[in-house]
Amino acid sequence: MDDRTSVTQRAVERIKEMISSGEVGPGQRLPTERDLAARLDISRSSMREAIRSLTTLGVLEARHGAGVYVTALRPADLLETFSVLAEVSRGDTLLEVLQVRRMLEPAATALAAARATDADLVRIGALLDRIDGAPATAAETVTADLGFHQAIVASTGNATLAAVNQGLSSRTFNARVWAGHREAGFTDELREDHRRIHEALVARDPDAARAAATVHVMRVERWLAADLADRTEHPGA
Amino acid sequence: MDDRTSVTQRAVERIKEMISSGEVGPGQRLPTERDLAARLDISRSSMREAIRSLTTLGVLEARHGAGVYVTALRPADLLETFSVLAEVSRGDTLLEVLQVRRMLEPAATALAAARATDADLVRIGALLDRIDGAPATAAETVTADLGFHQAIVASTGNATLAAVNQGLSSRTFNARVWAGHREAGFTDELREDHRRIHEALVARDPDAARAAATVHVMRVERWLAADLADRTEHPGA
DNA sequence: GCCTCTTAGTGGTCAGACCACTTTGACACA
DNA sequence: TGTGTCAAAGTGGTCTGACCACTAAGAGGC
């Protein structure tokens, strides 16, 4: 009766049901591919594609030689695929992504100012030093920058927020921002933004944190807008 | 040298490269599965799994009998998988999701108040009537409610924001909210929230829109917190 | 010139085999 | 008794080749 959906798709739905019905819980192991295929009366190939699909979604995890397991189903697991957006996006979509970040990061930073533990602040401070210090490579600066923002959002205690924020950030874009600012001699402005955010967190001042985060995102946003306009006018190599 | 990654994973990376390098663009057709497999010197099965993975991510689209195509790569395409989070989440994670929405929706609604076209406002008003009117089924109310919020976010003109917001909403959760409020006789409060938001949009008053959206999300948030506490104390059928 | 229908080519599914890896427990040894 | 080794069973990963279901385009008739 339900011939519209493909065999594989039905298998996906069935496995989802097994999870939502509690037949298998987070971290638990599923029956073998061969068993599942036999149970639904489909070929192992089709079952494998269904499992591949759910693996991509972050719902399942296949361990070679050991079985297929349900992940912890935490936000970070399920939003890993989210990063594809930031990776693939270009031009105007990147501006849209930054606009979303301008809504989230200030609120998240303000929340972090109220909630961050002392240990959080120490860790964030250490990352700030790694950004400010003269690092060996540009890659290290990018890593520290990503870690800095990630640590702040994580210190809100909201794992979903952290996962969403991470999905809106991308290493390649971040590297492009630093390269662009370095070329123009504006890296000090970026460092100053970070310092201002950190100070607000240490002072446990949500309003100041919100303002500092807004300024930072808007700086990047304005830079990107200018960069995009520049590339449109002078399409170089 | 790179024997750590699986054959399928390599195929995924390779196809991603073909897209990011511009070898195939959005909407264009890829070579056949058989061709791609032969080109990378892997079996068709493995190539199919790679394609399945990218299909799940919203990067590719397979059309039976017609070929495999790159999607438009728009945010909505890539964030379709995002909804799995809202679907699977329960308990505390749902609270986290609402907390994120409390950061996004007020900002988005304020932006909509400034940017929405007259046509947008008409459409939003129509959806409001569908919520307020005496609908045949509860399902219709939920549909109209989802459409109402979606239309508002869409009228910001930011497709990424719309896609993210949609990913944070779920039909099942929304239905649960209405059912819970109906049971307690509080549906009027929900309707009043919506009316307040709509009025702020029509008045093109970003501040009022922000406040109205905040109130609305917080109402749902408080209801969920109470509901979760209630279920913990009285775990019924 | 238009419609119908065949047909080549595509993705979807199946079957069975073998490979790579993990886990476990029997076994020899200290 | 405890411990390390390693062989074997079972798992996911890959390959092959066949057939089915569907689409699109061209050949043919009208």
Tab-separated table of N, CA and C in Angstrom, chain A residues 78-183:
chain	number	residue	atom	x	y	z
A	78	LEU	N	23.868	15.293	16.604
A	78	LEU	CA	22.901	15.473	15.532
A	78	LEU	C	23.173	16.700	14.671
A	79	LEU	N	23.947	17.634	15.188
A	79	LEU	CA	24.168	18.869	14.444
A	79	LEU	C	25.517	18.904	13.757
A	80	GLU	N	26.181	17.755	13.749
A	80	GLU	CA	27.478	17.738	13.090
A	80	GLU	C	27.328	18.041	11.603
A	81	THR	N	26.249	17.533	11.025
A	81	THR	CA	26.009	17.746	9.605
A	81	THR	C	25.756	19.217	9.306
A	82	PHE	N	25.395	19.935	10.333
A	82	PHE	CA	25.040	21.326	10.208
A	82	PHE	C	26.169	22.145	9.593
A	83	SER	N	27.384	21.750	9.891
A	83	SER	CA	28.542	22.528	9.447
A	83	SER	C	28.673	22.566	7.935
A	84	VAL	N	28.005	21.645	7.257
A	84	VAL	CA	28.068	21.658	5.797
A	84	VAL	C	27.617	22.997	5.252
A	85	LEU	N	26.648	23.595	5.919
A	85	LEU	CA	26.148	24.892	5.464
A	85	LEU	C	27.260	25.927	5.406
A	86	ALA	N	27.948	26.080	6.520
A	86	ALA	CA	29.010	27.078	6.574
A	86	ALA	C	30.142	26.734	5.616
A	87	GLU	N	30.330	25.426	5.381
A	87	GLU	CA	31.408	25.013	4.480
A	87	GLU	C	31.099	25.359	3.030
A	88	VAL	N	29.881	25.068	2.629
A	88	VAL	CA	29.518	25.195	1.219
A	88	VAL	C	29.102	26.613	0.841
A	89	SER	N	28.639	27.363	1.840
A	89	SER	CA	28.069	28.666	1.528
A	89	SER	C	29.092	29.650	0.974
A	90	ARG	N	28.594	30.530	0.117
A	90	ARG	CA	29.432	31.611	-0.387
A	90	ARG	C	28.591	32.874	-0.520
A	91	GLY	N	29.296	33.946	-0.750
A	91	GLY	CA	28.634	35.198	-1.072
A	91	GLY	C	27.528	35.588	-0.120
A	92	ASP	N	26.370	35.826	-0.671
A	92	ASP	CA	25.267	36.357	0.107
A	92	ASP	C	24.844	35.426	1.238
A	93	THR	N	24.960	34.124	0.995
A	93	THR	CA	24.563	33.201	2.054
A	93	THR	C	25.463	33.366	3.270
A	94	LEU	N	26.741	33.651	3.028
A	94	LEU	CA	27.648	33.885	4.151
A	94	LEU	C	27.200	35.105	4.948
A	95	LEU	N	26.735	36.100	4.255
A	95	LEU	CA	26.219	37.281	4.954
A	95	LEU	C	25.015	36.904	5.807
A	96	GLU	N	24.177	36.045	5.263
A	96	GLU	CA	23.013	35.598	6.022
A	96	GLU	C	23.445	34.851	7.280
A	97	VAL	N	24.448	34.012	7.124
A	97	VAL	CA	24.950	33.252	8.267
A	97	VAL	C	25.456	34.210	9.343
A	98	LEU	N	26.170	35.234	8.920
A	98	LEU	CA	26.691	36.194	9.889
A	98	LEU	C	25.562	36.954	10.570
A	99	GLN	N	24.514	37.208	9.813
A	99	GLN	CA	23.373	37.908	10.403
A	99	GLN	C	22.735	37.059	11.513
A	100	VAL	N	22.685	35.764	11.269
A	100	VAL	CA	22.148	34.873	12.299
A	100	VAL	C	23.075	34.872	13.507
A	101	ARG	N	24.376	34.844	13.231
A	101	ARG	CA	25.321	34.856	14.343
A	101	ARG	C	25.213	36.150	15.147
A	102	ARG	N	24.865	37.236	14.452
A	102	ARG	CA	24.726	38.508	15.168
A	102	ARG	C	23.534	38.469	16.104
A	103	MET	N	22.603	37.570	15.822
A	103	MET	CA	21.476	37.422	16.744
A	103	MET	C	21.847	36.508	17.909
A	104	LEU	N	22.611	35.471	17.604
A	104	LEU	CA	22.893	34.462	18.619
A	104	LEU	C	24.047	34.830	19.539
A	105	GLU	N	25.177	35.217	18.962
A	105	GLU	CA	26.387	35.394	19.774
A	105	GLU	C	26.256	36.447	20.861
A	106	PRO	N	25.671	37.601	20.585
A	106	PRO	CA	25.515	38.560	21.685
A	106	PRO	C	24.694	37.990	22.834
A	107	ALA	N	23.584	37.343	22.506
A	107	ALA	CA	22.752	36.755	23.553
A	107	ALA	C	23.511	35.663	24.295
A	108	ALA	N	24.246	34.853	23.535
A	108	ALA	CA	24.997	33.770	24.157
A	108	ALA	C	26.113	34.313	25.039
A	109	THR	N	26.792	35.344	24.562
A	109	THR	CA	27.892	35.914	25.334
A	109	THR	C	27.375	36.556	26.624
A	110	ALA	N	26.224	37.220	26.515
A	110	ALA	CA	25.622	37.806	27.712
A	110	ALA	C	25.274	36.716	28.718
A	111	LEU	N	24.736	35.629	28.218
A	111	LEU	CA	24.383	34.520	29.102
A	111	LEU	C	25.634	33.924	29.744
A	112	ALA	N	26.688	33.858	28.952
A	112	ALA	CA	27.950	33.312	29.463
A	112	ALA	C	28.499	34.199	30.580
A	113	ALA	N	28.323	35.504	30.432
A	113	ALA	CA	28.814	36.422	31.467
A	113	ALA	C	28.147	36.135	32.809
A	114	ALA	N	26.917	35.652	32.742
A	114	ALA	CA	26.190	35.369	33.980
A	114	ALA	C	26.464	33.962	34.500
A	115	ARG	N	26.770	33.063	33.616
A	115	ARG	CA	26.827	31.663	34.005
A	115	ARG	C	28.204	31.025	34.061
A	116	ALA	N	29.169	31.591	33.381
A	116	ALA	CA	30.466	30.936	33.257
A	116	ALA	C	31.090	30.682	34.633
A	117	THR	N	31.666	29.520	34.798
A	117	THR	CA	32.375	29.223	36.049
A	117	THR	C	33.770	29.832	35.997
A	118	ASP	N	34.421	29.840	37.136
A	118	ASP	CA	35.779	30.385	37.173
A	118	ASP	C	36.699	29.561	36.273
A	119	ALA	N	36.484	28.262	36.283
A	119	ALA	CA	37.303	27.405	35.426
A	119	ALA	C	37.097	27.753	33.954
A	120	ASP	N	35.839	28.034	33.603
A	120	ASP	CA	35.545	28.447	32.225
A	120	ASP	C	36.356	29.689	31.868
A	121	LEU	N	36.323	30.660	32.771
A	121	LEU	CA	37.003	31.928	32.492
A	121	LEU	C	38.506	31.734	32.326
A	122	VAL	N	39.067	30.828	33.124
A	122	VAL	CA	40.497	30.551	32.996
A	122	VAL	C	40.798	29.977	31.618
A	123	ARG	N	39.965	29.032	31.211
A	123	ARG	CA	40.176	28.399	29.908
A	123	ARG	C	40.036	29.417	28.779
A	124	ILE	N	39.015	30.270	28.904
A	124	ILE	CA	38.798	31.283	27.872
A	124	ILE	C	39.970	32.253	27.824
A	125	GLY	N	40.463	32.612	29.010
A	125	GLY	CA	41.614	33.511	29.067
A	125	GLY	C	42.843	32.905	28.416
A	126	ALA	N	43.025	31.618	28.624
A	126	ALA	CA	44.184	30.950	28.034
A	126	ALA	C	44.104	30.987	26.511
A	127	LEU	N	42.900	30.791	25.998
A	127	LEU	CA	42.729	30.820	24.545
A	127	LEU	C	42.970	32.226	24.002
A	128	LEU	N	42.560	33.209	24.801
A	128	LEU	CA	42.808	34.591	24.384
A	128	LEU	C	44.307	34.845	24.262
A	129	ASP	N	45.064	34.312	25.208
A	129	ASP	CA	46.516	34.490	25.158
A	129	ASP	C	47.104	33.838	23.911
A	130	ARG	N	46.529	32.691	23.553
A	130	ARG	CA	47.038	32.007	22.356
A	130	ARG	C	46.741	32.803	21.086
A	131	ILE	N	45.662	33.574	21.113
A	131	ILE	CA	45.363	34.417	19.953
A	131	ILE	C	46.312	35.606	19.919
A	132	ASP	N	46.516	36.203	21.109
A	132	ASP	CA	47.320	37.414	21.187
A	132	ASP	C	48.808	37.141	21.042
A	133	GLY	N	49.255	36.009	21.586
A	133	GLY	CA	50.666	35.699	21.492
A	133	GLY	C	51.080	35.594	20.039
A	134	ALA	N	52.363	35.693	19.790
A	134	ALA	CA	52.865	35.573	18.426
A	134	ALA	C	52.972	34.102	18.069
A	135	PRO	N	51.988	33.580	17.434
A	135	PRO	CA	51.966	32.146	17.150
A	135	PRO	C	52.815	31.801	15.940
A	136	ALA	N	53.194	30.568	15.881
A	136	ALA	CA	54.053	30.128	14.790
A	136	ALA	C	53.332	30.237	13.445
A	137	THR	N	52.098	29.814	13.425
A	137	THR	CA	51.392	29.797	12.146
A	137	THR	C	50.060	30.519	12.231
A	138	ALA	N	49.560	30.923	11.085
A	138	ALA	CA	48.240	31.537	11.016
A	138	ALA	C	47.169	30.520	11.397
A	139	ALA	N	47.440	29.266	11.096
A	139	ALA	CA	46.472	28.212	11.409
A	139	ALA	C	46.221	28.146	12.907
A	140	GLU	N	47.284	28.363	13.694
A	140	GLU	CA	47.127	28.316	15.149
A	140	GLU	C	46.223	29.426	15.638
A	141	THR	N	46.391	30.602	15.043
A	141	THR	CA	45.538	31.722	15.425
A	141	THR	C	44.081	31.395	15.149
A	142	VAL	N	43.836	30.825	13.994
A	142	VAL	CA	42.459	30.467	13.631
A	142	VAL	C	41.908	29.447	14.613
A	143	THR	N	42.715	28.444	14.936
A	143	THR	CA	42.279	27.420	15.882
A	143	THR	C	41.937	28.036	17.229
A	144	ALA	N	42.814	28.927	17.700
A	144	ALA	CA	42.579	29.558	18.994
A	144	ALA	C	41.340	30.444	18.949
A	145	ASP	N	41.153	31.136	17.844
A	145	ASP	CA	39.982	32.007	17.689
A	145	ASP	C	38.698	31.182	17.745
A	146	LEU	N	38.654	30.108	16.970
A	146	LEU	CA	37.484	29.240	16.981
A	146	LEU	C	37.247	28.690	18.385
A	147	GLY	N	38.325	28.269	19.040
A	147	GLY	CA	38.214	27.728	20.384
A	147	GLY	C	37.719	28.754	21.377
A	148	PHE	N	38.168	29.978	21.222
A	148	PHE	CA	37.756	31.073	22.105
A	148	PHE	C	36.235	31.248	22.076
A	149	HIS	N	35.700	31.412	20.877
A	149	HIS	CA	34.258	31.605	20.758
A	149	HIS	C	33.483	30.367	21.195
A	150	GLN	N	34.038	29.222	20.847
A	150	GLN	CA	33.358	27.985	21.205
A	150	GLN	C	33.306	27.818	22.722
A	151	ALA	N	34.411	28.151	23.377
A	151	ALA	CA	34.473	28.010	24.834
A	151	ALA	C	33.468	28.941	25.507
A	152	ILE	N	33.311	30.129	24.957
A	152	ILE	CA	32.357	31.079	25.532
A	152	ILE	C	30.941	30.528	25.446
A	153	VAL	N	30.587	30.088	24.251
A	153	VAL	CA	29.219	29.580	24.058
A	153	VAL	C	28.993	28.334	24.902
A	154	ALA	N	30.032	27.515	24.998
A	154	ALA	CA	29.895	26.290	25.781
A	154	ALA	C	29.667	26.606	27.257
A	155	SER	N	30.254	27.714	27.711
A	155	SER	CA	30.142	28.037	29.139
A	155	SER	C	28.740	28.531	29.504
A	156	THR	N	27.849	28.658	28.535
A	156	THR	CA	26.462	28.974	28.866
A	156	THR	C	25.768	27.743	29.439
A	157	GLY	N	26.376	26.577	29.210
A	157	GLY	CA	25.779	25.345	29.702
A	157	GLY	C	24.701	24.798	28.791
A	158	ASN	N	24.492	25.472	27.662
A	158	ASN	CA	23.469	25.028	26.711
A	158	ASN	C	24.156	24.330	25.528
A	159	ALA	N	24.098	23.002	25.551
A	159	ALA	CA	24.807	22.223	24.531
A	159	ALA	C	24.210	22.427	23.149
A	160	THR	N	22.908	22.620	23.095
A	160	THR	CA	22.255	22.851	21.807
A	160	THR	C	22.738	24.161	21.211
A	161	LEU	N	22.771	25.169	22.031
A	161	LEU	CA	23.269	26.465	21.576
A	161	LEU	C	24.696	26.339	21.066
A	162	ALA	N	25.509	25.622	21.796
A	162	ALA	CA	26.905	25.453	21.393
A	162	ALA	C	26.993	24.754	20.041
A	163	ALA	N	26.165	23.732	19.857
A	163	ALA	CA	26.208	22.988	18.600
A	163	ALA	C	25.739	23.844	17.430
A	164	VAL	N	24.683	24.605	17.655
A	164	VAL	CA	24.180	25.471	16.585
A	164	VAL	C	25.224	26.509	16.220
A	165	ASN	N	25.812	27.099	17.234
A	165	ASN	CA	26.816	28.126	16.984
A	165	ASN	C	28.011	27.557	16.219
A	166	GLN	N	28.403	26.365	16.597
A	166	GLN	CA	29.528	25.744	15.911
A	166	GLN	C	29.184	25.479	14.447
A	167	GLY	N	27.923	25.101	14.221
A	167	GLY	CA	27.505	24.853	12.848
A	167	GLY	C	27.533	26.111	12.005
A	168	LEU	N	27.399	27.260	12.650
A	168	LEU	CA	27.405	28.520	11.909
A	168	LEU	C	28.817	29.070	11.721
A	169	SER	N	29.789	28.395	12.312
A	169	SER	CA	31.178	28.816	12.140
A	169	SER	C	31.879	27.832	11.227
A	170	SER	N	32.840	28.305	10.537
A	170	SER	CA	33.607	27.407	9.676
A	170	SER	C	35.066	27.818	9.678
A	171	ARG	N	35.900	26.831	9.705
A	171	ARG	CA	37.327	27.073	9.758
A	171	ARG	C	37.809	27.849	8.534
A	172	THR	N	37.292	27.464	7.369
A	172	THR	CA	37.752	28.121	6.143
A	172	THR	C	37.354	29.600	6.134
A	173	PHE	N	36.120	29.871	6.595
A	173	PHE	CA	35.695	31.269	6.613
A	173	PHE	C	36.511	32.065	7.618
A	174	ASN	N	36.731	31.464	8.785
A	174	ASN	CA	37.511	32.129	9.823
A	174	ASN	C	38.923	32.461	9.316
A	175	ALA	N	39.503	31.508	8.618
A	175	ALA	CA	40.847	31.728	8.068
A	175	ALA	C	40.827	32.886	7.076
A	176	ARG	N	39.749	32.947	6.317
A	176	ARG	CA	39.624	34.008	5.323
A	176	ARG	C	39.524	35.367	6.013
A	177	VAL	N	38.809	35.405	7.130
A	177	VAL	CA	38.670	36.657	7.867
A	177	VAL	C	40.032	37.139	8.350
A	178	TRP	N	40.787	36.230	8.962
A	178	TRP	CA	42.102	36.617	9.487
A	178	TRP	C	43.042	37.046	8.364
A	179	ALA	N	43.002	36.294	7.272
A	179	ALA	CA	43.880	36.635	6.142
A	179	ALA	C	43.530	38.020	5.606
A	180	GLY	N	42.236	38.282	5.491
A	180	GLY	CA	41.802	39.573	4.985
A	180	GLY	C	42.221	40.718	5.891
A	181	HIS	N	42.062	40.509	7.197
A	181	HIS	CA	42.432	41.570	8.139
A	181	HIS	C	43.948	41.753	8.208
A	182	ARG	N	44.670	40.664	8.062
A	182	ARG	CA	46.125	40.768	8.111
A	182	ARG	C	46.625	41.579	6.924
A	183	GLU	N	46.027	41.281	5.785
A	183	GLU	CA	46.402	41.992	4.557
A	183	GLU	C	46.188	43.493	4.707
